[in-house]
Amino acid sequence: MKPISLTRFLIQEQQAGHINADLRLLIEVVARACKTIATAVGKGALGGVLGDAGTGNVQGEAQKKLDVLSNEILLEANEWGGHLAGLASEEMDHAHPIPNSYPKGNYLLLFDPLDGSSNIDVNISVGTIFSVLHCPDGVSEPHDEHFLQAGTAQVCAGYTTYGPSTMLVLTLGRGTHAFTLDREQGSFMLTRQDLCIPEDTQEFAINLSNQRHWEAPMQHYVADLLAGKTGPRGKDFNLRWVASMVADVHRILTRGGIFIYPIDAKCRDKGGRLRLMYEANPMAFIVEQAGGAASTGRQRLLDVTPNGLHQRIPVFLGSKNEVAAAERYHLQANANPG
Ligand code: F6P
């Protein structure tokens, strides 16, 4: 049977009363912007888009030309449709209220326009991650603080991966679904409904080069994974690390695994490496809706009350039982300090 398009999927969701017209439009607009980004990414060197932009973002990180371009594409696409009250981007210092010259809606959109952008110049998968929240009642010009809602408040989250095929993975809080871009038709087509992450795994994803900087419970946990069949875990584990969160999470949604970016001595002052609002929360929502789990190592990620738009956080997500195993090492260390 021919797969249905994203447009049809969303219309069906609306007809069933699960989403309203504004949220449908919002997702359609984000998907359209992602198609434009996919085209730019796909052109590579021919599009003149590779390399550094010569600027830095709010995090003090060097921006790639495609970081800047993807941010502009998402901003331009979403500003005027009337479905949003404001936007926030990993690439911008502060929230961006919708200008008064445009109609306004009740949603807030947050995005990481091009995640894993260090991979662009070496032609490895990158992606866009997004999250949708309600604008608090009575707020017409949302500022940073209005975006600081726990991950459980998300009404929708998704990502697009620009890999061998371009895929959009989406949750509206009723399962996680994957759409593949049909490049000839220009449409995202539903190719996997209700993704289901296996509860157990023998695969983990972590930047092992940071090992010497980790806290004691992380050292113990990964040492036990590496000890394999004859170690305390009693099974061999395989290591995979793309260094592009979207690509690593996509693999986990497809065949299971655990993705970890723990706190370490290098990022301790910042609270972690990955961003809560643009990376951790949307991915946690997507993973939970696919039957997986997401944690800081010490608590459910989606329950964290954010304290800043660019807050960073430790991330453990993927196969449920493996996330629980990683948490046990941290909670036991908390219980028996020293
Ligand atoms: O936050 C950006 C990001 O590129 C993620 O997509 C990825 O998981 C991580 O950083 C890679 O980190 P590292 O450079 O330590 O491998």
CSV table of C-alpha atoms and ligand atoms in Angstrom, one decimal:
chain,number,residue,atom,x,y,z
A,1,MET,CA,0.0,0.0,0.0
A,2,LYS,CA,1.3,3.5,-0.9
A,3,PRO,CA,2.3,5.4,2.3
A,4,ILE,CA,0.3,8.5,3.2
A,5,SER,CA,1.8,11.9,3.1
A,6,LEU,CA,2.6,14.1,6.2
A,7,THR,CA,-0.2,16.4,5.0
A,8,ARG,CA,-2.8,13.6,5.0
A,9,PHE,CA,-1.5,12.3,8.3
A,10,LEU,CA,-1.9,15.7,9.9
A,11,ILE,CA,-5.4,16.2,8.4
A,12,GLN,CA,-6.4,12.9,9.8
A,13,GLU,CA,-5.1,13.9,13.3
A,14,GLN,CA,-7.0,17.1,13.0
A,15,GLN,CA,-10.2,15.3,11.9
A,16,ALA,CA,-9.9,12.9,14.9
A,17,GLY,CA,-9.7,15.9,17.2
A,18,HIS,CA,-6.1,15.3,18.3
A,19,ILE,CA,-4.7,18.6,17.0
A,20,ASN,CA,-6.1,21.9,15.9
A,21,ALA,CA,-5.6,23.7,12.5
A,22,ASP,CA,-2.8,26.0,13.9
A,23,LEU,CA,-0.7,23.1,15.1
A,24,ARG,CA,-1.2,21.3,11.8
A,25,LEU,CA,-0.1,24.5,9.9
A,26,LEU,CA,2.9,24.9,12.3
A,27,ILE,CA,4.2,21.3,11.6
A,28,GLU,CA,3.6,21.7,7.9
A,29,VAL,CA,5.6,25.0,7.9
A,30,VAL,CA,8.5,23.5,9.9
A,31,ALA,CA,8.5,20.5,7.5
A,32,ARG,CA,8.6,22.8,4.5
A,33,ALA,CA,11.5,24.7,6.0
A,34,CYS,CA,13.3,21.4,6.7
A,35,LYS,CA,12.9,20.5,3.0
A,36,THR,CA,14.6,23.8,2.1
A,37,ILE,CA,17.4,23.0,4.5
A,38,ALA,CA,17.7,19.5,3.1
A,39,THR,CA,18.2,21.0,-0.4
A,40,ALA,CA,20.9,23.3,0.9
A,41,VAL,CA,22.7,20.5,2.8
A,42,GLY,CA,22.4,18.2,-0.2
A,43,LYS,CA,24.2,20.7,-2.5
A,44,GLY,CA,27.3,20.6,-0.3
A,45,ALA,CA,30.3,22.3,-1.8
A,46,LEU,CA,28.3,23.0,-5.0
A,47,GLY,CA,26.0,25.3,-3.1
A,48,GLY,CA,28.9,27.3,-1.5
A,49,VAL,CA,27.4,26.5,1.9
A,50,LEU,CA,30.2,24.6,3.6
A,51,GLY,CA,32.7,26.0,6.0
A,52,ASP,CA,32.6,28.5,8.9
A,53,ALA,CA,30.4,31.6,8.9
A,54,GLY,CA,33.0,33.6,10.7
A,55,THR,CA,30.6,34.3,13.6
A,56,GLY,CA,29.9,32.8,17.0
A,57,ASN,CA,26.6,31.9,18.7
A,58,VAL,CA,25.4,32.7,22.2
A,59,GLN,CA,27.2,29.6,23.4
A,60,GLY,CA,30.5,31.0,22.1
A,61,GLU,CA,30.7,28.3,19.5
A,62,ALA,CA,31.9,29.0,15.9
A,63,GLN,CA,28.9,29.0,13.6
A,64,LYS,CA,29.0,27.2,10.2
A,65,LYS,CA,27.5,28.9,7.2
A,66,LEU,CA,24.8,26.2,7.2
A,67,ASP,CA,24.0,26.9,10.9
A,68,VAL,CA,23.2,30.5,10.0
A,69,LEU,CA,21.4,29.7,6.8
A,70,SER,CA,19.2,27.0,8.5
A,71,ASN,CA,18.3,29.4,11.3
A,72,GLU,CA,17.3,32.1,8.7
A,73,ILE,CA,15.2,29.5,6.8
A,74,LEU,CA,13.3,28.4,9.9
A,75,LEU,CA,12.8,32.0,11.1
A,76,GLU,CA,11.5,33.3,7.8
A,77,ALA,CA,9.2,30.4,7.2
A,78,ASN,CA,7.6,30.5,10.7
A,79,GLU,CA,7.2,34.3,11.3
A,80,TRP,CA,4.2,35.2,9.2
A,81,GLY,CA,1.8,32.2,9.3
A,82,GLY,CA,-0.2,33.3,12.3
A,83,HIS,CA,0.3,30.1,14.3
A,84,LEU,CA,3.1,31.3,16.6
A,85,ALA,CA,3.5,33.8,19.4
A,86,GLY,CA,7.3,33.5,19.5
A,87,LEU,CA,10.4,31.5,18.6
A,88,ALA,CA,13.6,30.5,20.2
A,89,SER,CA,16.7,29.1,18.6
A,90,GLU,CA,19.9,27.6,19.8
A,91,GLU,CA,21.6,30.1,17.5
A,92,MET,CA,20.0,33.2,19.0
A,93,ASP,CA,20.7,34.9,22.3
A,94,HIS,CA,17.1,35.5,23.3
A,95,ALA,CA,13.5,34.6,22.4
A,96,HIS,CA,12.2,36.1,19.2
A,97,PRO,CA,8.6,37.4,19.5
A,98,ILE,CA,6.5,37.4,16.3
A,99,PRO,CA,6.6,41.0,15.0
A,100,ASN,CA,3.4,43.0,15.5
A,101,SER,CA,3.1,43.4,11.7
A,102,TYR,CA,2.2,39.7,11.5
A,103,PRO,CA,-0.8,37.8,12.9
A,104,LYS,CA,0.0,35.8,16.1
A,105,GLY,CA,-1.0,32.4,17.4
A,106,ASN,CA,-0.7,30.6,20.6
A,107,TYR,CA,2.3,28.3,20.1
A,108,LEU,CA,6.0,28.7,20.9
A,109,LEU,CA,8.5,27.0,18.6
A,110,LEU,CA,12.0,26.1,19.8
A,111,PHE,CA,14.7,24.7,17.4
A,112,ASP,CA,18.2,23.7,16.9
A,113,PRO,CA,18.4,24.6,13.2
A,114,LEU,CA,21.4,22.3,12.4
A,115,ASP,CA,22.4,19.9,15.0
A,116,GLY,CA,25.8,18.1,14.6
A,117,SER,CA,27.0,20.8,12.4
A,118,SER,CA,30.7,19.8,12.9
A,119,ASN,CA,29.8,17.0,10.6
A,120,ILE,CA,28.7,19.1,7.7
A,121,ASP,CA,32.1,19.6,6.1
A,122,VAL,CA,32.8,15.8,6.2
A,123,ASN,CA,29.5,14.8,4.6
A,124,ILE,CA,28.0,13.0,7.6
A,125,SER,CA,24.4,13.2,8.7
A,126,VAL,CA,23.2,16.4,10.4
A,127,GLY,CA,19.7,17.3,11.4
A,128,THR,CA,17.1,19.9,12.7
A,129,ILE,CA,15.5,19.4,16.1
A,130,PHE,CA,12.3,21.2,17.2
A,131,SER,CA,9.9,21.4,20.1
A,132,VAL,CA,6.5,23.1,20.4
A,133,LEU,CA,5.0,24.6,23.6
A,134,HIS,CA,1.8,26.5,24.4
A,135,CYS,CA,2.4,30.2,24.9
A,136,PRO,CA,1.2,31.0,28.5
A,137,ASP,CA,-2.3,32.5,28.7
A,138,GLY,CA,-2.4,36.3,28.5
A,139,VAL,CA,1.1,36.6,27.0
A,140,SER,CA,1.2,38.2,23.6
A,141,GLU,CA,4.9,39.1,23.5
A,142,PRO,CA,6.7,36.1,24.9
A,143,HIS,CA,10.1,36.6,26.4
A,144,ASP,CA,12.7,34.0,27.5
A,145,GLU,CA,11.0,33.1,30.7
A,146,HIS,CA,7.7,32.1,28.9
A,147,PHE,CA,9.7,29.3,27.2
A,148,LEU,CA,11.0,27.9,30.4
A,149,GLN,CA,8.4,25.0,30.7
A,150,ALA,CA,9.3,21.5,31.6
A,151,GLY,CA,9.6,18.9,28.8
A,152,THR,CA,6.3,17.3,29.9
A,153,ALA,CA,4.5,20.5,28.6
A,154,GLN,CA,5.6,19.9,25.0
A,155,VAL,CA,2.7,19.5,22.6
A,156,CYS,CA,4.9,18.3,19.8
A,157,ALA,CA,8.5,17.5,19.1
A,158,GLY,CA,10.4,16.3,16.0
A,159,TYR,CA,13.6,16.1,14.1
A,160,THR,CA,14.7,15.9,10.6
A,161,THR,CA,17.8,13.9,9.7
A,162,TYR,CA,19.6,14.9,6.5
A,163,GLY,CA,21.3,11.6,5.8
A,164,PRO,CA,21.3,9.1,2.9
A,165,SER,CA,17.5,9.9,2.9
A,166,THR,CA,15.9,12.9,4.6
A,167,MET,CA,13.5,11.8,7.3
A,168,LEU,CA,11.2,13.6,9.6
A,169,VAL,CA,10.4,11.9,13.0
A,170,LEU,CA,7.5,13.4,14.9
A,171,THR,CA,5.5,13.0,18.0
A,172,LEU,CA,2.3,14.7,18.9
A,173,GLY,CA,2.2,12.8,22.2
A,174,ARG,CA,0.5,9.8,20.7
A,175,GLY,CA,3.4,7.6,19.5
A,176,THR,CA,6.4,8.5,17.4
A,177,HIS,CA,6.2,8.3,13.6
A,178,ALA,CA,8.8,8.5,10.8
A,179,PHE,CA,8.3,10.1,7.4
A,180,THR,CA,10.7,9.8,4.5
A,181,LEU,CA,11.1,12.6,2.0
A,182,ASP,CA,10.1,11.6,-1.5
A,183,ARG,CA,12.4,13.9,-3.4
A,184,GLU,CA,10.5,13.6,-6.7
A,185,GLN,CA,7.2,14.5,-5.1
A,186,GLY,CA,8.6,16.9,-2.6
A,187,SER,CA,6.5,15.3,0.2
A,188,PHE,CA,7.3,13.6,3.4
A,189,MET,CA,5.6,10.1,3.4
A,190,LEU,CA,4.7,8.1,6.5
A,191,THR,CA,7.1,5.1,6.3
A,192,ARG,CA,7.1,3.9,10.0
A,193,GLN,CA,4.2,4.4,12.3
A,194,ASP,CA,4.5,3.9,16.1
A,195,LEU,CA,8.2,3.3,16.4
A,196,CYS,CA,9.1,1.0,19.2
A,197,ILE,CA,12.5,1.1,20.8
A,198,PRO,CA,13.6,-2.4,22.1
A,199,GLU,CA,13.7,-2.4,25.9
A,200,ASP,CA,17.1,-4.1,26.1
A,201,THR,CA,20.2,-3.4,24.1
A,202,GLN,CA,23.8,-4.3,23.6
A,203,GLU,CA,24.8,-1.0,21.9
A,204,PHE,CA,25.8,2.3,23.5
A,205,ALA,CA,26.8,5.7,22.1
A,206,ILE,CA,29.1,8.0,24.0
A,207,ASN,CA,32.2,10.2,23.2
A,208,LEU,CA,34.7,7.8,24.9
A,209,SER,CA,37.5,10.3,24.6
A,210,ASN,CA,36.0,12.2,27.5
A,211,GLN,CA,36.3,9.2,29.8
A,212,ARG,CA,39.0,10.7,32.1
A,213,HIS,CA,36.8,13.7,32.7
A,214,TRP,CA,33.7,11.7,33.8
A,215,GLU,CA,32.3,11.3,37.4
A,216,ALA,CA,32.9,8.1,39.3
A,217,PRO,CA,29.5,6.5,38.5
A,218,MET,CA,30.0,7.0,34.8
A,219,GLN,CA,33.4,5.5,35.0
A,220,HIS,CA,32.0,2.4,36.7
A,221,TYR,CA,29.0,2.1,34.4
A,222,VAL,CA,31.1,2.3,31.2
A,223,ALA,CA,33.8,0.0,32.6
A,224,ASP,CA,31.1,-2.6,33.2
A,225,LEU,CA,29.8,-2.2,29.6
A,226,LEU,CA,33.3,-2.6,28.3
A,227,ALA,CA,33.9,-5.7,30.5
A,228,GLY,CA,31.4,-7.5,28.3
A,229,LYS,CA,30.2,-11.1,28.8
A,230,THR,CA,32.6,-12.0,31.6
A,231,GLY,CA,31.9,-8.7,33.5
A,232,PRO,CA,29.1,-7.8,35.9
A,233,ARG,CA,26.6,-7.1,33.0
A,234,GLY,CA,27.1,-10.5,31.5
A,235,LYS,CA,26.9,-9.5,27.9
A,236,ASP,CA,29.1,-7.8,25.2
A,237,PHE,CA,28.3,-4.3,24.2
A,238,ASN,CA,29.0,-2.5,20.9
A,239,LEU,CA,30.0,1.1,20.7
A,240,ARG,CA,28.7,3.6,18.0
A,241,TRP,CA,29.2,7.4,18.0
A,242,VAL,CA,28.4,9.6,15.0
A,243,ALA,CA,28.8,12.8,17.0
A,244,SER,CA,25.5,14.0,15.5
A,245,MET,CA,22.8,13.6,18.1
A,246,VAL,CA,20.1,13.3,15.4
A,247,ALA,CA,21.9,10.4,13.7
A,248,ASP,CA,22.7,8.6,16.9
A,249,VAL,CA,19.1,9.0,18.2
A,250,HIS,CA,17.7,7.9,14.9
A,251,ARG,CA,19.8,4.7,15.1
A,252,ILE,CA,18.5,4.1,18.6
A,253,LEU,CA,14.9,4.6,17.5
A,254,THR,CA,15.5,2.1,14.7
A,255,ARG,CA,17.3,-0.7,16.5
A,256,GLY,CA,17.7,0.3,20.2
A,257,GLY,CA,20.7,1.4,22.2
A,258,ILE,CA,21.5,4.1,24.7
A,259,PHE,CA,22.8,7.6,23.9
A,260,ILE,CA,24.8,9.3,26.6
A,261,TYR,CA,26.3,12.7,27.0
A,262,PRO,CA,27.1,12.8,30.7
A,263,ILE,CA,28.3,15.8,32.7
A,264,ASP,CA,32.1,15.8,32.9
A,265,ALA,CA,34.9,18.0,34.3
A,266,LYS,CA,35.1,19.9,31.0
A,267,CYS,CA,31.4,20.9,31.0
A,268,ARG,CA,30.7,20.9,34.7
A,269,ASP,CA,30.5,24.7,35.0
A,270,LYS,CA,27.9,24.8,32.2
A,271,GLY,CA,25.8,21.9,33.7
A,272,GLY,CA,26.4,19.5,30.8
A,273,ARG,CA,27.1,19.6,27.0
A,274,LEU,CA,23.7,19.3,25.4
A,275,ARG,CA,21.0,21.9,25.5
A,276,LEU,CA,17.8,21.1,27.5
A,277,MET,CA,15.4,23.1,25.4
A,278,TYR,CA,16.6,22.5,21.9
A,279,GLU,CA,18.1,18.9,22.1
A,280,ALA,CA,17.4,17.0,25.3
A,281,ASN,CA,13.6,17.8,25.8
A,282,PRO,CA,12.5,17.2,22.2
A,283,MET,CA,14.5,14.0,21.9
A,284,ALA,CA,13.3,12.8,25.3
A,285,PHE,CA,9.7,13.3,24.3
A,286,ILE,CA,10.3,11.5,21.0
A,287,VAL,CA,12.1,8.6,22.7
A,288,GLU,CA,9.5,8.2,25.5
A,289,GLN,CA,6.7,8.2,22.9
A,290,ALA,CA,8.5,5.3,21.2
A,291,GLY,CA,8.6,3.3,24.4
A,292,GLY,CA,12.1,4.3,25.5
A,293,ALA,CA,13.3,6.3,28.5
A,294,ALA,CA,15.2,9.6,29.0
A,295,SER,CA,17.0,10.7,32.1
A,296,THR,CA,19.6,13.1,33.4
A,297,GLY,CA,21.2,10.0,35.1
A,298,ARG,CA,19.4,11.0,38.3
A,299,GLN,CA,15.8,12.0,37.3
A,300,ARG,CA,13.4,11.9,34.3
A,301,LEU,CA,14.6,14.5,31.8
A,302,LEU,CA,11.1,15.7,30.9
A,303,ASP,CA,10.4,16.6,34.6
A,304,VAL,CA,13.3,19.1,34.8
A,305,THR,CA,12.2,22.6,35.4
A,306,PRO,CA,14.3,24.8,33.1
A,307,ASN,CA,16.2,27.7,34.5
A,308,GLY,CA,17.5,29.2,31.2
A,309,LEU,CA,16.8,29.2,27.5
A,310,HIS,CA,20.3,27.8,26.8
A,311,GLN,CA,20.6,25.6,29.9
A,312,ARG,CA,22.7,22.5,29.4
A,313,ILE,CA,22.0,19.1,30.9
A,314,PRO,CA,23.4,15.5,31.1
A,315,VAL,CA,21.5,13.2,28.8
A,316,PHE,CA,20.9,9.4,28.9
A,317,LEU,CA,18.2,8.2,26.5
A,318,GLY,CA,17.1,5.1,24.6
A,319,SER,CA,16.3,1.5,25.5
A,320,LYS,CA,14.3,1.6,28.7
A,321,ASN,CA,16.1,-1.1,30.7
A,322,GLU,CA,19.6,0.3,29.8
A,323,VAL,CA,18.7,3.8,30.8
A,324,ALA,CA,17.4,2.4,34.1
A,325,ALA,CA,20.7,0.5,34.5
A,326,ALA,CA,22.8,3.7,33.9
A,327,GLU,CA,20.6,5.5,36.5
A,328,ARG,CA,21.2,2.8,39.1
A,329,TYR,CA,25.0,3.5,39.0
A,330,HIS,CA,24.3,7.2,39.6
A,331,LEU,CA,21.7,6.7,42.3
A,332,GLN,CA,23.8,4.2,44.2
A,333,ALA,CA,26.7,6.6,44.1
A,334,ASN,CA,24.4,9.3,45.5
A,335,ALA,CA,23.3,6.9,48.3
A,336,ASN,CA,26.9,5.9,49.1
A,337,PRO,CA,29.0,9.0,48.5
A,338,GLY,CA,32.8,8.5,48.8
B,1,F6P,O1,25.3,19.5,20.6
B,1,F6P,C1,25.9,19.3,19.4
B,1,F6P,C2,26.5,17.9,19.1
B,1,F6P,O2,27.1,18.0,17.9
B,1,F6P,C3,25.5,16.7,19.1
B,1,F6P,O3,24.8,16.6,18.0
B,1,F6P,C4,26.4,15.6,19.3
B,1,F6P,O4,25.8,14.5,19.9
B,1,F6P,C5,27.5,16.2,20.2
B,1,F6P,O5,27.4,17.6,20.1
B,1,F6P,C6,28.9,15.7,19.8
B,1,F6P,O6,29.8,15.9,20.8
B,1,F6P,P1,31.4,15.6,20.7
B,1,F6P,O7,31.9,16.7,19.8
B,1,F6P,O8,31.8,15.6,22.1
B,1,F6P,O9,31.5,14.3,20.0
